[in-house]
Coordinates of C-alpha atoms and ligand atoms in Angstrom, one line a residue:
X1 CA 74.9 100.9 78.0
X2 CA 78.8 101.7 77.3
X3 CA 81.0 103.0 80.1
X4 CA 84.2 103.8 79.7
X5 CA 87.2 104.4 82.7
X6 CA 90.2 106.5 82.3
X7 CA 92.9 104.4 83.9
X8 CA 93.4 100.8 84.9
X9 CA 94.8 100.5 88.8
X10 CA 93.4 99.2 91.0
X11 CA 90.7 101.2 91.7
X12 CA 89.2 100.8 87.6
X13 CA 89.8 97.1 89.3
X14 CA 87.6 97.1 91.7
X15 CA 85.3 99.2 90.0
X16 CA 84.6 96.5 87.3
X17 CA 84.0 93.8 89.6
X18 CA 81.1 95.2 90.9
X19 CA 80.1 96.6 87.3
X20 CA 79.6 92.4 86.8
X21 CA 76.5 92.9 89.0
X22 CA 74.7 94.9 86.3
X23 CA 74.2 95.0 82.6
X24 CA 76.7 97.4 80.9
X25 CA 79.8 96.9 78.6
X26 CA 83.1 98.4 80.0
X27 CA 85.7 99.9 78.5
X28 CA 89.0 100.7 80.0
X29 CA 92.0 103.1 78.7
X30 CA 95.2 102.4 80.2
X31 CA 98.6 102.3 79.1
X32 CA 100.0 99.1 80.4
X33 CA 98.3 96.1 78.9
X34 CA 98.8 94.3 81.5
X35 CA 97.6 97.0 84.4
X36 CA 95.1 95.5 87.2
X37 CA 91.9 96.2 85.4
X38 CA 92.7 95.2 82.0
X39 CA 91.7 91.3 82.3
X40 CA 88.3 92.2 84.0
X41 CA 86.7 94.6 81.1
X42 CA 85.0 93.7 78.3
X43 CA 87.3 96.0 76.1
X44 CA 90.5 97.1 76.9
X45 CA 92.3 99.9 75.0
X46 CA 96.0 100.5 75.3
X47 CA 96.7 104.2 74.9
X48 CA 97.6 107.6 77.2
X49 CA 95.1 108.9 79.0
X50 CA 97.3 112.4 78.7
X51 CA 96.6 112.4 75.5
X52 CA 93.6 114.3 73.8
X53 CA 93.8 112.5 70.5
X54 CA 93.5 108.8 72.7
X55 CA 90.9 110.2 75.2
X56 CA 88.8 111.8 72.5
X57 CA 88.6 108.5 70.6
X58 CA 88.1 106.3 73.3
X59 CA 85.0 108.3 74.7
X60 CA 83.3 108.5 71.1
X61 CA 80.5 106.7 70.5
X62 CA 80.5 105.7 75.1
X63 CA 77.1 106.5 76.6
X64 CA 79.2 107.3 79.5
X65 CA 82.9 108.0 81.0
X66 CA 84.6 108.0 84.6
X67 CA 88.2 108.2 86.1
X68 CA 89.9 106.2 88.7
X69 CA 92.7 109.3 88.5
X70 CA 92.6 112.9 88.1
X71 CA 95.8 112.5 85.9
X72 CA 93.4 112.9 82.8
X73 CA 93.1 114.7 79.3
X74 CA 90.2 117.1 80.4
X75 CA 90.1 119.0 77.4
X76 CA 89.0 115.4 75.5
X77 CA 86.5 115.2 78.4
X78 CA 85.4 118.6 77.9
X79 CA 84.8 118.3 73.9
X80 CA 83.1 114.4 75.0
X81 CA 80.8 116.6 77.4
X82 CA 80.1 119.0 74.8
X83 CA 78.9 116.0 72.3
X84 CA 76.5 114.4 75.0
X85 CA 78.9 112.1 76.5
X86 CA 78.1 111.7 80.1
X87 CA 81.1 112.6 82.5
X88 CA 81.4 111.3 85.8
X89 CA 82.4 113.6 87.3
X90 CA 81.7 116.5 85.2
X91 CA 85.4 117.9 83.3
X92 CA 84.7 120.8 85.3
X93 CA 85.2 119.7 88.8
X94 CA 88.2 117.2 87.5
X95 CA 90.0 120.6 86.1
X96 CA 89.6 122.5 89.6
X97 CA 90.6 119.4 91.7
X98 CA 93.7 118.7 89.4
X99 CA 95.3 122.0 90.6
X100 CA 96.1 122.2 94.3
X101 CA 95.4 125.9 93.5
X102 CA 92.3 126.0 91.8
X103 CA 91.2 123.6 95.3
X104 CA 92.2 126.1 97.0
X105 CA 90.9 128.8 95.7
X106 CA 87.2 127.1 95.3
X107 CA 87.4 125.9 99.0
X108 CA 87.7 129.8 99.6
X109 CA 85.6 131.5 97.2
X110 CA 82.4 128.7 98.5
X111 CA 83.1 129.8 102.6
X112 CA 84.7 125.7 103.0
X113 CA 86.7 125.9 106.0
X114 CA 90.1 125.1 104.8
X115 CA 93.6 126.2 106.3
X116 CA 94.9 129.6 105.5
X117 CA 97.2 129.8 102.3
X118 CA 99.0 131.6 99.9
X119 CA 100.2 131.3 96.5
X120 CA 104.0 131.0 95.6
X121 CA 104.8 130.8 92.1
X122 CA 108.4 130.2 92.6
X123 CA 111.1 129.9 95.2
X124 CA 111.6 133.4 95.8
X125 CA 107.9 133.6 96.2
X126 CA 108.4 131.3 98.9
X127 CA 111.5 133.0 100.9
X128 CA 109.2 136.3 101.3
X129 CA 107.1 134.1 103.2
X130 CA 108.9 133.4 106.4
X131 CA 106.3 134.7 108.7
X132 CA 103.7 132.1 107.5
X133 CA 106.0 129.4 108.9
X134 CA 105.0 126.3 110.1
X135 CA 103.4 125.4 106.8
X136 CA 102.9 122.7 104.2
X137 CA 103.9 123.4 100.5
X138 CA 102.2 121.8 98.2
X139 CA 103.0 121.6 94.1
X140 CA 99.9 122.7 91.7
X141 CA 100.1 120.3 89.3
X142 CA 102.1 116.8 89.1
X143 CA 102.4 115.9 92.6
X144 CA 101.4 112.4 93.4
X145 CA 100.7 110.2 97.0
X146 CA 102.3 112.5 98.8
X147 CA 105.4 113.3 96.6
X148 CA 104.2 117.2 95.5
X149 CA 104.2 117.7 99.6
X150 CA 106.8 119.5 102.2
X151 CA 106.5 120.4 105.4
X152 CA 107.8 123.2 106.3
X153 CA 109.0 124.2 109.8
X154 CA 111.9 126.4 109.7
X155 CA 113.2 129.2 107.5
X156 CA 116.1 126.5 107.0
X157 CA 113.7 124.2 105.3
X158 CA 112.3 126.4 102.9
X159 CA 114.7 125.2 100.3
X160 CA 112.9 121.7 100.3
X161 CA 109.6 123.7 98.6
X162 CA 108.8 123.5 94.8
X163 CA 110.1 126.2 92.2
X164 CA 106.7 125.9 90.7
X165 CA 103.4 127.4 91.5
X166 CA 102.1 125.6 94.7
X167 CA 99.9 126.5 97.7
X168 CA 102.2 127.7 100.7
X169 CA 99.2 126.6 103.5
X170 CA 99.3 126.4 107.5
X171 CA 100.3 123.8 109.3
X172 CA 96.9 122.3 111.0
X173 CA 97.3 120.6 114.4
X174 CA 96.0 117.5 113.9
X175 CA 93.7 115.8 116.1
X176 CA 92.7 113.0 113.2
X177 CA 92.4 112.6 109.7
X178 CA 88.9 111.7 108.4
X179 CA 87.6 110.7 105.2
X180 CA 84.1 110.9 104.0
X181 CA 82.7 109.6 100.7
X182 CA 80.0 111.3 99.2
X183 CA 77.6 109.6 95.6
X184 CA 75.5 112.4 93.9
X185 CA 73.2 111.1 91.2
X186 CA 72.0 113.1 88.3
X187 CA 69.0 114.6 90.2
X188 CA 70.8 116.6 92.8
X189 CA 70.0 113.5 95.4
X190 CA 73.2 112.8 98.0
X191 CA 74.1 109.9 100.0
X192 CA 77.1 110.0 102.7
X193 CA 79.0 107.2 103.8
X194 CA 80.4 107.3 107.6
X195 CA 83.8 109.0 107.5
X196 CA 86.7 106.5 107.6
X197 CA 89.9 107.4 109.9
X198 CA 93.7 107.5 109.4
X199 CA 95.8 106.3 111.5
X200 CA 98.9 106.8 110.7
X201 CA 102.7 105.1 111.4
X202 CA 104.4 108.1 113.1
X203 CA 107.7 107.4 112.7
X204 CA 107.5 106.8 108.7
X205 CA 104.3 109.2 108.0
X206 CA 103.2 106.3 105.8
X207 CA 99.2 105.2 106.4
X208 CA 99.5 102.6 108.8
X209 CA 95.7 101.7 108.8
X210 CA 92.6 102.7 108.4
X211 CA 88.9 102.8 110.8
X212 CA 85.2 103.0 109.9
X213 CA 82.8 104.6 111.3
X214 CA 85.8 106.8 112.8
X215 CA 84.9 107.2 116.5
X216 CA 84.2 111.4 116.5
X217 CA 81.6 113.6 119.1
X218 CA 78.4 113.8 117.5
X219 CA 79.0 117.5 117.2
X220 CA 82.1 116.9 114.9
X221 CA 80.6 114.6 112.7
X222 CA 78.0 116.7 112.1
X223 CA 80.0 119.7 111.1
X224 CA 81.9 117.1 108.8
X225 CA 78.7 115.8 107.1
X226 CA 77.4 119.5 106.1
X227 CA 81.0 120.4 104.8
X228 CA 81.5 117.4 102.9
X229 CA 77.6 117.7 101.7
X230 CA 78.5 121.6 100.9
X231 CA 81.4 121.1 99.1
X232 CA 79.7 118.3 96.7
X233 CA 76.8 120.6 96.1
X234 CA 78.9 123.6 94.8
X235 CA 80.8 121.2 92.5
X236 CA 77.3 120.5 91.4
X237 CA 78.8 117.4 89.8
X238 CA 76.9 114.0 89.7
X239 CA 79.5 111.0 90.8
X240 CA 81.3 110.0 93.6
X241 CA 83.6 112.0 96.0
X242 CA 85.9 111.5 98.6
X243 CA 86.7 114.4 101.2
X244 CA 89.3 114.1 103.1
X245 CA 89.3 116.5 106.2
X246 CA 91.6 117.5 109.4
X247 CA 90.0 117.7 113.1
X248 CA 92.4 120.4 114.7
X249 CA 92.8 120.3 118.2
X250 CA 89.6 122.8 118.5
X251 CA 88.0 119.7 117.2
X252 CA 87.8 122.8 113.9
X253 CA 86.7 120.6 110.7
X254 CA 88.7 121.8 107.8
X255 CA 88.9 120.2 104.5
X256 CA 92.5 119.2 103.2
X257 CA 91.6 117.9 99.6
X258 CA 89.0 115.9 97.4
X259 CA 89.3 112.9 95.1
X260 CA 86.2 112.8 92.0
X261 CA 86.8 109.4 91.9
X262 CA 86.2 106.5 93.9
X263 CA 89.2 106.4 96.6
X264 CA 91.5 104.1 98.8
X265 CA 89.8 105.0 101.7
X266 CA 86.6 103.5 100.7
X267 CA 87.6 100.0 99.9
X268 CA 86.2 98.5 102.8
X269 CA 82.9 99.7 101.7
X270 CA 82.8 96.2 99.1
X271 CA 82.5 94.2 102.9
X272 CA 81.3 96.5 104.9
X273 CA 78.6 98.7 103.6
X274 CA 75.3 97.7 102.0
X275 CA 76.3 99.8 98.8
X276 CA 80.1 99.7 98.4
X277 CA 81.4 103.0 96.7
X278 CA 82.2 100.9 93.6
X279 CA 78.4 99.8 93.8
X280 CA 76.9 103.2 94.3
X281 CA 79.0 104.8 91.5
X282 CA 77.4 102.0 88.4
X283 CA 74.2 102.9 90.2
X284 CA 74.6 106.9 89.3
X285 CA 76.0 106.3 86.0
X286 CA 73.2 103.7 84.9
X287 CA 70.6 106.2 86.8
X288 CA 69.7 103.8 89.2
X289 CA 68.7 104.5 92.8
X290 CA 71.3 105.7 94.6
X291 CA 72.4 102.8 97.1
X292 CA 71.9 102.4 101.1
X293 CA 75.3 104.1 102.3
X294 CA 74.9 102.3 106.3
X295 CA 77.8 100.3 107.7
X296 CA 77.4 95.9 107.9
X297 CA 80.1 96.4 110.7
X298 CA 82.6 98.5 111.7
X299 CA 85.7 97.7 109.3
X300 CA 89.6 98.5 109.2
X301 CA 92.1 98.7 106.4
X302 CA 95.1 97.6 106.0
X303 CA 97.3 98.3 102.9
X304 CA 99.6 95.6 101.8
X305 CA 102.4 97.3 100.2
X306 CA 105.9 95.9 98.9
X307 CA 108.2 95.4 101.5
X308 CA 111.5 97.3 101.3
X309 CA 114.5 95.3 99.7
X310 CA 112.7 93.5 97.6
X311 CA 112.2 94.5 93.6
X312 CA 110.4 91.6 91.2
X313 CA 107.8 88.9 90.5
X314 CA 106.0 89.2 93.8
X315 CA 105.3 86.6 96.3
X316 CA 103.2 87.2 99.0
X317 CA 104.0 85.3 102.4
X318 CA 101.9 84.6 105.5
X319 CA 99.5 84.6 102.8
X320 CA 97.7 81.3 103.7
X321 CA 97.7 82.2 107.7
X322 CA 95.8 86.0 107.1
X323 CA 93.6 83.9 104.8
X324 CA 93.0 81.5 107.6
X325 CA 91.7 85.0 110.0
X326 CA 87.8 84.9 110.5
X327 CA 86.4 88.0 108.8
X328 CA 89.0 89.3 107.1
X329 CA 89.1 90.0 103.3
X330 CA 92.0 89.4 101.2
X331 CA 92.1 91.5 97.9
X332 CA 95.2 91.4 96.0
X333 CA 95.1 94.1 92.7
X334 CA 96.8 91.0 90.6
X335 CA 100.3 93.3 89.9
X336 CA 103.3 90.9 88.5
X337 CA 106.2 92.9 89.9
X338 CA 106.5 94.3 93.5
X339 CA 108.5 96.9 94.5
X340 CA 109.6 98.8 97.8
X341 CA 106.4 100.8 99.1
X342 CA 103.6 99.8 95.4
X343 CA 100.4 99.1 97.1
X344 CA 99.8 95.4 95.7
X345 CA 96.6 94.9 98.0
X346 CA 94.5 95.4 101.2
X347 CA 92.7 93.3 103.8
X348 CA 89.5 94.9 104.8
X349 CA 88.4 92.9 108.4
X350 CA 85.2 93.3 109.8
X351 CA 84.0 93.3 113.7
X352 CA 81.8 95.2 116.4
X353 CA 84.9 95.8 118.4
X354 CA 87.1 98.5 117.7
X355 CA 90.1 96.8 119.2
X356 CA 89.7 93.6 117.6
X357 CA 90.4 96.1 114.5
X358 CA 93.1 97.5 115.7
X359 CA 94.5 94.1 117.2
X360 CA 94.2 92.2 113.7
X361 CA 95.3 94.8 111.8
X362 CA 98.5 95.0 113.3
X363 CA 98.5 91.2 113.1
X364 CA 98.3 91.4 110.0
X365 CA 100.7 94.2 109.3
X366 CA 103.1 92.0 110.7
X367 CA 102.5 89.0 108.7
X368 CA 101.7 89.6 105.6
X369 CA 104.7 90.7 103.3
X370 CA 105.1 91.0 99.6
X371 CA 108.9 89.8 98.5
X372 CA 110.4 88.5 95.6
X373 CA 113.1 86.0 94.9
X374 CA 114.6 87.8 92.3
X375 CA 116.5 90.5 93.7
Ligands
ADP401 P1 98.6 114.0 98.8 O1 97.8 114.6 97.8 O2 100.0 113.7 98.3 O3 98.0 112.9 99.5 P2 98.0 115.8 101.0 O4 97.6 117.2 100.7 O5 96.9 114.8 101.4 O6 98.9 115.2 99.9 O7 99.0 115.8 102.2 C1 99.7 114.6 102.7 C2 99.7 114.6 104.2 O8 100.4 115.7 104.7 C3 98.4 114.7 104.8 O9 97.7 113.4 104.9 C4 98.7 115.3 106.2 O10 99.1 114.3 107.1 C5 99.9 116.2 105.9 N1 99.4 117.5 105.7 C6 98.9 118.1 104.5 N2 98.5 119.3 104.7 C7 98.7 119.7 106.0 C8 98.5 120.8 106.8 N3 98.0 122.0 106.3 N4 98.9 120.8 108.1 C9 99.4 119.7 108.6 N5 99.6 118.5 107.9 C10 99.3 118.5 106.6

């Protein structure tokens, strides 16, 4: 069987390593030859995944295609579709997710709780909206790890939001952010993975770390299993999802937005998990039994991101003293050049008490840096 994958982070990455596990030949599109998931395909093409000419040619003649980004040519993907090339997901639910709109609006028309919202297609869209304030304006199309977001307080902020259609929505209390991955296999059959929890750095707003199973009343985790379930079923898509959701201080569930993809806050799913989301995705695309979803051990995250300053060949110190840490799991993505705030890699550590997660990951924070010597 041929898969292909649009894109070549990371994630395509870590996706291909556990594609080794299984018979298929991988193809990856990327336009930087030397991105992290170009050495660990058996063919890599260099082109724009933009592009409907490039997409369209590298999905002919694939049994099968998925994305590690929504940033994708779907039109390519909808002509593939059309020709009997297996999407994962299907070009449908890439082209609703794309749009912060579309969300939206199919979070509303399927009854998923979601804040309230309206549409502003320009600035002076936005200044009639006063009244709505606090809220969080968020750009349709083009926005990117967190860079399409403001929050809006005041009327004096107002002229921070986008001159662009974008989703003027309320600002939630929150209580926590979750994250739960759902697999769907081409059957209609669903298996969940326990919802993973933010924790973020208050002072920079920047994910500080994350926490699986995240610790939530039974009541609350139900209520986010049937949403997350829900939501999955009316994209009626086979392939992997990742929901992420706000608890408001009513302990209210109410879904913030969706990746089709496999997603940064399932890495520690490889360690930690029976079937890592990387796993469970190869098993839907090569129609295999979908995999068992239960935690090994509770698991953290921690993101090991360029420090600030520093611009170059990366060099990664404290290195050898976070590799010395019992069950803790070093993955760098195998990037050349660092910069202030690229994600170059993560430590996923593993143990039955929470604080110990807490305790190391902080360690770790705090030892680990990526720097460079040429400045
Ligand atoms: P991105 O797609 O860039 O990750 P998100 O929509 O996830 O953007 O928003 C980024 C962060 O902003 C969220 O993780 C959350 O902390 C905050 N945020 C987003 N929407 C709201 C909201 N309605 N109320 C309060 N905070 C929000």
């Amino acid at each position: 069987m041929k898969v292909g994958i649009l894109g070549g982070g990371q994630l395509g990455r870590m996706l291909l390593q556990a594609a080794a596990n299984y018979v298929v030949e991988t193809f990856v599109l990327e336009n930087d030859a030397d991105c992290p998931a170009a050495h660990l395909c058996h063919h890599f093409v260099k082109g724009d995944i933009k592009d409907f000419d490039t997409v369209y040619q590298f999905g002919q003649g694939l049994d099968a295609l998925t994305i590690e980004i929504e940033a994708v040519n779907v039109a390519a993907l909808e002509k593939l579709e059309q020709e009997g090339v297996k999407i994962y997901p299907k070009p449908a639910a890439i082209k609703t997710i794309k749009n912060k709109i579309a969300q939206k609006e199919f979070y509303k028309s399927n009854a998923l709780p979601t804040s309230d919202y309206v549409i502003t297609e320009n600035l002076s869209e936005l200044q009639a909206q006063k009244h709505f304030l606090p809220a969080v304006h968020k750009i349709g199309e083009g926005g990117y790890d967190g860079k399409g977001v403001q929050l809006i307080k005041t009327e004096k902020e107002i002229e921070k939001g986008f001159n662009a259609p974008s989703v003027l929505e309320k600002m939630v209390t929150i209580k926590k952010e979750i994250a739960l991955i759902v697999a769907m296999n081409n059957k209609g059959e669903t298996a969940i993975y326990p919802p993973a929890e933010m924790v973020f750095d208050p002072l920079l707003n920047l994910l500080d770390y994350q926490v699986s199973p995240a610790k939530l009343p039974q009541q609350v985790l139900w209520k986010a299993e049937a949403i997350a379930l829900k939501l999955v079923k009316a994209f009626g898509s086979a392939g992997l999802f990742a929901v992420e959701m706000f608890i408001d201080i009513n302990d209210d569930v109410l879904v913030n937005e969706t990746a089709p993809r496999v997603h940064n806050s399932g890495h520690h799913t490889i360690e930690a998990n029976y079937s890592s989301q990387y796993d469970m995705l190869w098993r839907i695309m090569l129609n295999y039994p979908l995999g068992n979803t239960d935690p090994i051990m509770p698991s953290s995250i921690v993101n090991i991101i360029g420090s600030e300053g520093y611009s170059g060949v990366a060099r990664y110190e404290g290195l050898d003293e976070v590799l010395k840490m019992d069950n803790s799991f070093v993955h760098l993505y195998g990037k050349v050049q660092t910069k202030p705030g690229r994600k170059m890699g993560h430590v996923t550590i593993m143990s039955d008490e929470y604080q110990e997660l807490t305790y190391k990951a902080n360690k770790i924070k705090h030892t680990l840096k990526v720097v460079s010597d040429n400045l």
